[in-house]
């Protein structure tokens, strides 16, 4: 088995051979589990206690959490540019400290404005510690074998809910939600601040040269038809995907399953994500970026349609949920590699930040929009039918982003060739 922590390659730096930082990959695995588990997955576990203890409505507290996701998407654009130029160490270490502080503010919040301010600050922490900055670091350090490193990190990140949702529940059984968040903030600081500060201190490699057949500047790429269509496709797909995740339990409960049965279906779908991510590397070797994007997004729509028309038996529902999870797992890696597959790694942080901002915003708005649409549509099966159609539309948009024969990604026409 290849040692992801020690293998060297001149393409890693763009200037010559240099050892990859040995500690970076295991450290990022640990910090992704911890950051996602505490900053993201603890909230749905604690939110019932938050609303019961404060009198704030579920819609209001969820809006604060959605604000964090929106801030994360917008801040990610600037974070990506900083990492491109300076590397991940300072950004991710500072983000860990900000994340811990934000949860302390949430825990101490005496009123809604302070609660919202804490989650807005948490959004900055998400932008600087979640997948996007980790992907930028691994893409530069591990290129051209970055897909394998990205897969390892996302496999670890997939364990975040498995580890921290039960841990949060145990803490909440013995402590108030405020004390639980205080303990989680301490864990976040203890694990992620030193890990980012110590493991990411390797010299930042020089940016590799841009591929000869792509646009020369990020501005040209961002304005190109393939980039715009890819961004639109990923945004539509993210909206549909996150809407499915948050409404799967209500769908199954509406069909007569118990809450426990519905929760198991959702949880096993999460296990499917981990399984699906192990299949992405061989898929990437056998398909081009546009075909891969179109097929995976289309499969997302197909599995959503299957959930819409499959009332039972329960075993079949579980199988479809696992299949849907496998597609979601691949879509995470698809977005992580979308930039390098088309435009190289030179401006990865900046371009991935711009590409991910609307998708992150869509995922933040999906829970509210799905809840609002379910009522006029007459129930969750009809909602899933609409979401499946949205997935199909996203696949069509992705297919339209195929570069022309004259060039890729907005390449300027060549003369004298």
Coordinates of C-alpha atoms in Angstrom, one line a residue:
X1 CA 0.0 0.0 0.0
X2 CA 1.3 3.4 -0.9
X3 CA 2.5 5.6 2.0
X4 CA 0.6 8.8 1.6
X5 CA 2.7 10.5 4.2
X6 CA 6.1 10.0 2.7
X7 CA 5.9 9.6 -1.0
X8 CA 7.6 12.4 -3.0
X9 CA 6.9 13.7 -6.5
X10 CA 8.1 16.8 -8.3
X11 CA 4.5 17.7 -9.2
X12 CA 3.8 18.3 -5.6
X13 CA 5.6 21.6 -5.6
X14 CA 5.7 22.5 -9.2
X15 CA 9.4 23.3 -8.8
X16 CA 11.1 20.1 -7.7
X17 CA 11.0 17.0 -5.4
X18 CA 10.0 17.7 -1.8
X19 CA 8.8 15.4 0.9
X20 CA 5.2 15.7 1.8
X21 CA 4.6 16.6 5.5
X22 CA 4.2 13.2 7.3
X23 CA 1.9 14.5 10.0
X24 CA -0.4 16.6 7.8
X25 CA -2.7 13.8 6.6
X26 CA -3.4 12.1 10.0
X27 CA -3.7 15.5 11.7
X28 CA -6.3 16.6 9.1
X29 CA -8.2 13.4 9.6
X30 CA -8.4 14.0 13.3
X31 CA -9.3 17.7 13.0
X32 CA -12.0 17.0 10.4
X33 CA -13.7 14.5 12.6
X34 CA -13.5 16.9 15.6
X35 CA -14.4 20.1 13.8
X36 CA -17.3 18.6 11.9
X37 CA -18.5 16.6 14.9
X38 CA -18.5 19.6 17.3
X39 CA -19.2 22.7 15.2
X40 CA -21.8 21.0 12.9
X41 CA -23.2 17.7 14.2
X42 CA -23.6 18.7 17.8
X43 CA -26.3 21.3 17.0
X44 CA -29.1 19.0 15.8
X45 CA -28.5 16.9 18.9
X46 CA -28.6 19.9 21.3
X47 CA -31.2 22.0 19.5
X48 CA -34.3 20.4 21.3
X49 CA -32.7 21.3 24.7
X50 CA -31.8 24.8 23.4
X51 CA -35.4 25.5 22.4
X52 CA -36.8 23.9 25.6
X53 CA -34.5 25.8 27.9
X54 CA -34.7 29.2 26.2
X55 CA -38.2 29.4 24.8
X56 CA -36.8 30.3 21.4
X57 CA -38.5 28.6 18.4
X58 CA -36.9 25.8 16.5
X59 CA -37.1 27.9 13.3
X60 CA -35.2 30.7 15.0
X61 CA -32.4 28.6 16.3
X62 CA -32.1 26.7 13.0
X63 CA -31.9 30.1 11.3
X64 CA -28.9 31.0 13.4
X65 CA -27.2 27.7 12.4
X66 CA -28.1 28.4 8.7
X67 CA -26.5 31.8 9.1
X68 CA -23.3 30.0 10.0
X69 CA -23.4 28.0 6.8
X70 CA -24.0 31.1 4.7
X71 CA -21.2 33.0 6.3
X72 CA -19.0 29.9 5.7
X73 CA -19.7 29.9 2.0
X74 CA -19.0 33.6 1.6
X75 CA -15.9 33.6 3.7
X76 CA -14.6 30.6 1.9
X77 CA -13.8 32.7 -1.2
X78 CA -11.3 34.8 0.7
X79 CA -10.0 31.9 2.7
X80 CA -9.2 30.0 -0.5
X81 CA -7.1 32.9 -1.8
X82 CA -5.1 33.2 1.4
X83 CA -4.3 29.5 1.4
X84 CA -3.2 29.7 -2.3
X85 CA -0.6 32.3 -1.3
X86 CA 0.4 31.5 2.3
X87 CA -0.6 27.9 3.0
X88 CA -3.1 26.4 5.5
X89 CA -1.3 26.6 8.8
X90 CA -2.1 30.1 10.0
X91 CA -5.6 30.0 8.6
X92 CA -6.6 26.7 10.0
X93 CA -5.0 27.3 13.4
X94 CA -6.7 30.6 13.8
X95 CA -10.0 29.0 12.6
X96 CA -9.7 26.4 15.4
X97 CA -9.4 29.2 18.0
X98 CA -12.3 31.1 16.5
X99 CA -14.4 27.9 16.5
X100 CA -13.8 27.3 20.2
X101 CA -14.6 31.0 21.0
X102 CA -17.8 30.9 18.9
X103 CA -19.1 27.9 20.9
X104 CA -18.3 29.6 24.2
X105 CA -20.3 32.6 23.0
X106 CA -23.2 30.3 22.0
X107 CA -23.1 28.6 25.3
X108 CA -23.2 31.9 27.2
X109 CA -25.6 33.7 25.0
X110 CA -28.2 35.5 27.1
X111 CA -30.4 36.5 24.2
X112 CA -30.9 35.8 20.5
X113 CA -28.7 38.6 19.1
X114 CA -25.7 37.1 20.9
X115 CA -26.7 33.6 19.9
X116 CA -26.8 34.7 16.3
X117 CA -23.4 36.4 16.6
X118 CA -21.9 33.3 18.0
X119 CA -23.1 31.2 15.1
X120 CA -21.9 33.9 12.6
X121 CA -18.5 33.5 14.2
X122 CA -18.9 29.8 13.9
X123 CA -19.4 30.3 10.2
X124 CA -15.9 31.8 9.9
X125 CA -14.6 28.8 11.8
X126 CA -16.3 26.4 9.3
X127 CA -14.8 28.3 6.4
X128 CA -11.3 28.0 7.9
X129 CA -11.3 24.4 9.3
X130 CA -13.8 22.3 7.3
X131 CA -13.2 20.4 4.1
X132 CA -12.4 23.3 1.8
X133 CA -9.1 24.5 3.4
X134 CA -8.1 20.9 4.1
X135 CA -8.7 20.0 0.5
X136 CA -6.6 23.0 -0.6
X137 CA -3.7 21.9 1.5
X138 CA -3.8 18.3 0.4
X139 CA -4.3 19.2 -3.3
X140 CA -1.1 21.3 -3.2
X141 CA 1.0 18.9 -1.1
X142 CA -0.2 15.6 -2.6
X143 CA -0.6 16.5 -6.3
X144 CA -0.9 14.6 -8.6
X145 CA -2.1 11.8 -6.2
X146 CA -4.3 14.1 -4.3
X147 CA -7.5 12.1 -4.9
X148 CA -6.2 9.4 -2.6
X149 CA -5.3 11.8 0.2
X150 CA -8.7 13.6 -0.2
X151 CA -10.4 10.2 0.0
X152 CA -8.7 9.3 3.2
X153 CA -9.7 12.7 4.8
X154 CA -13.3 12.4 3.7
X155 CA -13.5 8.8 5.0
X156 CA -12.3 10.1 8.4
X157 CA -14.7 13.1 8.2
X158 CA -17.6 10.7 7.6
X159 CA -17.0 9.4 11.1
X160 CA -17.7 12.8 12.7
X161 CA -21.4 12.2 13.3
X162 CA -20.7 8.6 14.4
X163 CA -18.3 9.8 17.1
X164 CA -19.7 13.1 18.2
X165 CA -23.5 12.7 18.0
X166 CA -23.5 10.0 20.6
X167 CA -20.9 11.8 22.7
X168 CA -22.9 15.0 22.6
X169 CA -26.0 13.1 23.6
X170 CA -24.2 11.5 26.6
X171 CA -22.9 14.9 27.7
X172 CA -26.4 16.4 27.4
X173 CA -27.8 13.6 29.6
X174 CA -25.7 14.8 32.4
X175 CA -25.2 18.5 31.7
X176 CA -27.2 21.5 30.4
X177 CA -26.9 22.4 26.8
X178 CA -24.8 25.4 27.7
X179 CA -22.3 23.3 29.8
X180 CA -22.2 20.7 27.0
X181 CA -21.2 23.3 24.4
X182 CA -18.5 24.6 26.9
X183 CA -17.1 21.1 27.2
X184 CA -17.2 20.6 23.4
X185 CA -15.5 23.9 22.9
X186 CA -12.6 22.8 25.2
X187 CA -12.3 19.5 23.2
X188 CA -12.3 21.4 20.0
X189 CA -9.5 23.7 21.2
X190 CA -7.4 20.9 22.7
X191 CA -7.5 18.7 19.6
X192 CA -7.5 21.1 16.6
X193 CA -5.4 24.1 17.6
X194 CA -2.2 22.1 18.3
X195 CA -2.8 19.7 15.5
X196 CA -3.1 22.5 12.9
X197 CA -0.2 24.5 14.4
X198 CA 2.2 21.7 14.6
X199 CA 1.3 19.4 11.7
X200 CA 0.8 22.0 9.0
X201 CA 4.1 23.9 9.5
X202 CA 5.9 22.3 6.5
X203 CA 7.0 24.8 3.8
X204 CA 4.2 25.7 1.4
X205 CA 5.1 24.5 -2.1
X206 CA 5.3 27.0 -5.0
X207 CA 2.1 27.0 -7.1
X208 CA 2.3 24.6 -10.0
X209 CA 2.1 25.9 -13.5
X210 CA -1.4 26.1 -15.0
X211 CA -2.1 23.5 -17.7
X212 CA -1.3 24.8 -21.1
X213 CA -4.9 24.3 -22.3
X214 CA -6.7 26.3 -19.7
X215 CA -7.4 30.0 -19.1
X216 CA -4.4 31.9 -17.7
X217 CA -6.1 33.8 -15.0
X218 CA -8.7 33.0 -12.3
X219 CA -10.9 35.8 -13.5
X220 CA -11.1 34.4 -17.0
X221 CA -11.9 30.9 -15.6
X222 CA -14.6 32.2 -13.4
X223 CA -16.3 33.9 -16.3
X224 CA -16.1 31.0 -18.6
X225 CA -19.1 28.9 -19.6
X226 CA -17.8 25.6 -18.2
X227 CA -17.2 27.2 -14.8
X228 CA -20.6 28.9 -14.6
X229 CA -22.4 25.8 -15.7
X230 CA -20.5 23.6 -13.3
X231 CA -21.3 26.1 -10.4
X232 CA -24.9 26.1 -11.3
X233 CA -25.0 22.3 -11.5
X234 CA -23.3 21.8 -8.1
X235 CA -25.6 24.4 -6.5
X236 CA -28.8 22.7 -7.8
X237 CA -27.4 19.3 -6.8
X238 CA -26.4 20.5 -3.3
X239 CA -29.9 22.0 -2.7
X240 CA -31.6 18.8 -3.7
X241 CA -29.1 16.6 -1.7
X242 CA -29.3 18.5 1.5
X243 CA -33.1 18.8 1.2
X244 CA -33.3 15.0 0.9
X245 CA -31.1 14.5 4.0
X246 CA -33.2 16.7 6.2
X247 CA -36.5 15.4 5.0
X248 CA -35.9 11.7 4.8
X249 CA -37.1 11.1 8.4
X250 CA -40.3 13.0 7.9
X251 CA -40.9 11.2 4.6
X252 CA -40.6 7.8 6.3
X253 CA -42.6 8.8 9.3
X254 CA -45.4 10.0 7.0
X255 CA -45.4 6.6 5.4
X256 CA -46.0 4.9 8.8
X257 CA -42.5 3.9 9.9
X258 CA -41.4 4.7 13.4
X259 CA -39.0 7.5 14.2
X260 CA -36.4 4.9 15.2
X261 CA -36.8 3.1 11.8
X262 CA -36.5 6.3 10.0
X263 CA -33.4 7.3 11.9
X264 CA -31.8 4.0 11.1
X265 CA -32.5 4.5 7.4
X266 CA -30.8 7.9 7.6
X267 CA -27.9 6.6 9.6
X268 CA -27.2 3.7 7.2
X269 CA -27.4 6.2 4.4
X270 CA -24.5 7.9 6.2
X271 CA -22.6 4.6 6.2
X272 CA -23.2 4.5 2.5
X273 CA -21.4 7.8 2.1
X274 CA -18.3 6.2 3.5
X275 CA -18.6 3.2 1.3
X276 CA -19.2 5.4 -1.8
X277 CA -16.0 7.4 -1.2
X278 CA -13.9 4.3 -1.5
X279 CA -15.1 4.0 -5.0
X280 CA -14.3 7.5 -6.2
X281 CA -10.6 7.0 -7.1
X282 CA -11.2 4.1 -9.5
X283 CA -14.2 6.0 -11.0
X284 CA -11.9 9.1 -11.5
X285 CA -9.4 7.0 -13.3
X286 CA -11.9 5.6 -15.8
X287 CA -14.0 8.7 -16.6
X288 CA -13.5 12.3 -17.7
X289 CA -14.6 15.2 -15.4
X290 CA -17.7 16.2 -17.3
X291 CA -19.0 12.6 -17.7
X292 CA -18.3 11.8 -14.1
X293 CA -20.0 15.0 -12.9
X294 CA -23.1 14.4 -15.1
X295 CA -23.4 10.7 -14.1
X296 CA -23.0 11.2 -10.4
X297 CA -25.5 14.1 -10.3
X298 CA -27.9 12.1 -12.4
X299 CA -27.6 9.2 -10.0
X300 CA -28.4 11.6 -7.2
X301 CA -31.6 12.5 -8.9
X302 CA -32.4 8.8 -9.6
X303 CA -31.9 7.7 -6.0
X304 CA -34.1 10.6 -4.9
X305 CA -36.8 9.5 -7.3
X306 CA -36.5 6.0 -6.0
X307 CA -37.1 7.2 -2.4
X308 CA -40.2 9.1 -3.7
X309 CA -41.8 6.0 -5.2
X310 CA -40.6 3.3 -2.7
X311 CA -43.0 3.0 0.3
X312 CA -41.6 -0.4 1.3
X313 CA -40.8 -3.0 2.3
X314 CA -38.4 -1.6 4.9
X315 CA -35.4 -3.5 3.6
X316 CA -35.8 -2.0 0.2
X317 CA -36.1 1.5 1.7
X318 CA -32.8 0.8 3.6
X319 CA -31.1 -0.3 0.4
X320 CA -32.2 2.8 -1.5
X321 CA -31.1 5.0 1.4
X322 CA -27.6 3.3 1.3
X323 CA -27.4 3.8 -2.5
X324 CA -28.3 7.5 -2.1
X325 CA -25.6 7.8 0.6
X326 CA -23.0 6.3 -1.7
X327 CA -23.8 8.9 -4.4
X328 CA -23.6 11.7 -1.8
X329 CA -20.2 10.4 -0.7
X330 CA -19.0 10.6 -4.3
X331 CA -20.4 14.0 -4.8
X332 CA -18.3 15.3 -1.9
X333 CA -15.1 14.2 -3.6
X334 CA -16.4 15.3 -7.0
X335 CA -16.6 18.9 -5.7
X336 CA -13.2 18.5 -4.1
X337 CA -11.6 17.6 -7.4
X338 CA -13.7 19.6 -9.8
X339 CA -11.1 22.5 -10.1
X340 CA -8.0 20.4 -10.5
X341 CA -9.7 18.1 -13.0
X342 CA -10.4 21.1 -15.3
X343 CA -8.0 23.9 -14.4
X344 CA -5.1 22.5 -12.4
X345 CA -4.1 23.2 -8.9
X346 CA -2.4 26.6 -9.3
X347 CA -5.5 28.6 -8.1
X348 CA -7.3 25.8 -6.4
X349 CA -8.1 27.6 -3.1
X350 CA -9.6 30.7 -4.8
X351 CA -11.5 28.8 -7.5
X352 CA -12.9 26.2 -5.2
X353 CA -14.0 28.9 -2.8
X354 CA -15.9 30.7 -5.6
X355 CA -17.3 27.4 -6.9
X356 CA -18.4 26.3 -3.4
X357 CA -20.0 29.5 -2.1
X358 CA -23.4 29.2 -3.9
X359 CA -23.5 25.5 -3.2
X360 CA -23.0 26.1 0.5
X361 CA -25.7 28.8 0.5
X362 CA -28.1 26.4 -1.2
X363 CA -27.4 23.7 1.4
X364 CA -28.0 26.2 4.1
X365 CA -31.4 27.2 2.6
X366 CA -32.5 23.7 1.7
X367 CA -34.0 22.7 5.1
X368 CA -36.3 25.8 5.2
X369 CA -37.3 25.6 1.5
X370 CA -38.0 21.9 1.8
X371 CA -40.2 22.3 4.8
X372 CA -42.1 25.1 3.1
X373 CA -42.6 23.2 -0.2
X374 CA -43.8 20.0 1.4
X375 CA -47.1 21.5 2.5
X376 CA -48.4 23.0 -0.8
X377 CA -47.1 19.9 -2.7
X378 CA -49.3 17.7 -0.6
X379 CA -46.6 15.8 1.3
X380 CA -43.1 14.5 1.3
X381 CA -43.4 12.0 -1.5
X382 CA -44.3 14.8 -3.9
X383 CA -41.5 16.9 -2.5
X384 CA -39.0 14.1 -3.3
X385 CA -40.4 13.9 -6.8
X386 CA -39.7 17.6 -7.2
X387 CA -36.2 17.2 -5.8
X388 CA -35.5 14.4 -8.2
X389 CA -36.5 16.6 -11.1
X390 CA -34.1 19.3 -9.7
X391 CA -31.4 16.6 -9.7
X392 CA -32.1 15.8 -13.3
X393 CA -32.0 19.4 -14.3
X394 CA -28.6 19.7 -12.5
X395 CA -27.3 16.8 -14.5
X396 CA -28.4 18.4 -17.8
X397 CA -26.7 21.7 -16.8
X398 CA -23.5 19.7 -15.9
X399 CA -23.6 18.0 -19.3
X400 CA -23.7 21.4 -21.0
X401 CA -20.4 22.4 -19.4
X402 CA -18.4 20.2 -21.7
X403 CA -15.5 22.2 -23.2
X404 CA -15.6 22.8 -26.9
X405 CA -13.1 21.5 -29.4
X406 CA -11.5 24.9 -29.6
X407 CA -10.4 25.0 -26.0
X408 CA -11.3 24.3 -22.4
X409 CA -12.3 26.6 -19.5
X410 CA -12.4 29.7 -21.5
X411 CA -9.0 29.2 -23.2
X412 CA -8.0 32.0 -25.5
X413 CA -7.8 31.0 -29.1
X414 CA -4.3 30.3 -30.2
X415 CA -2.7 31.9 -33.2
X416 CA -0.2 30.5 -35.6
X417 CA -0.8 26.9 -34.5

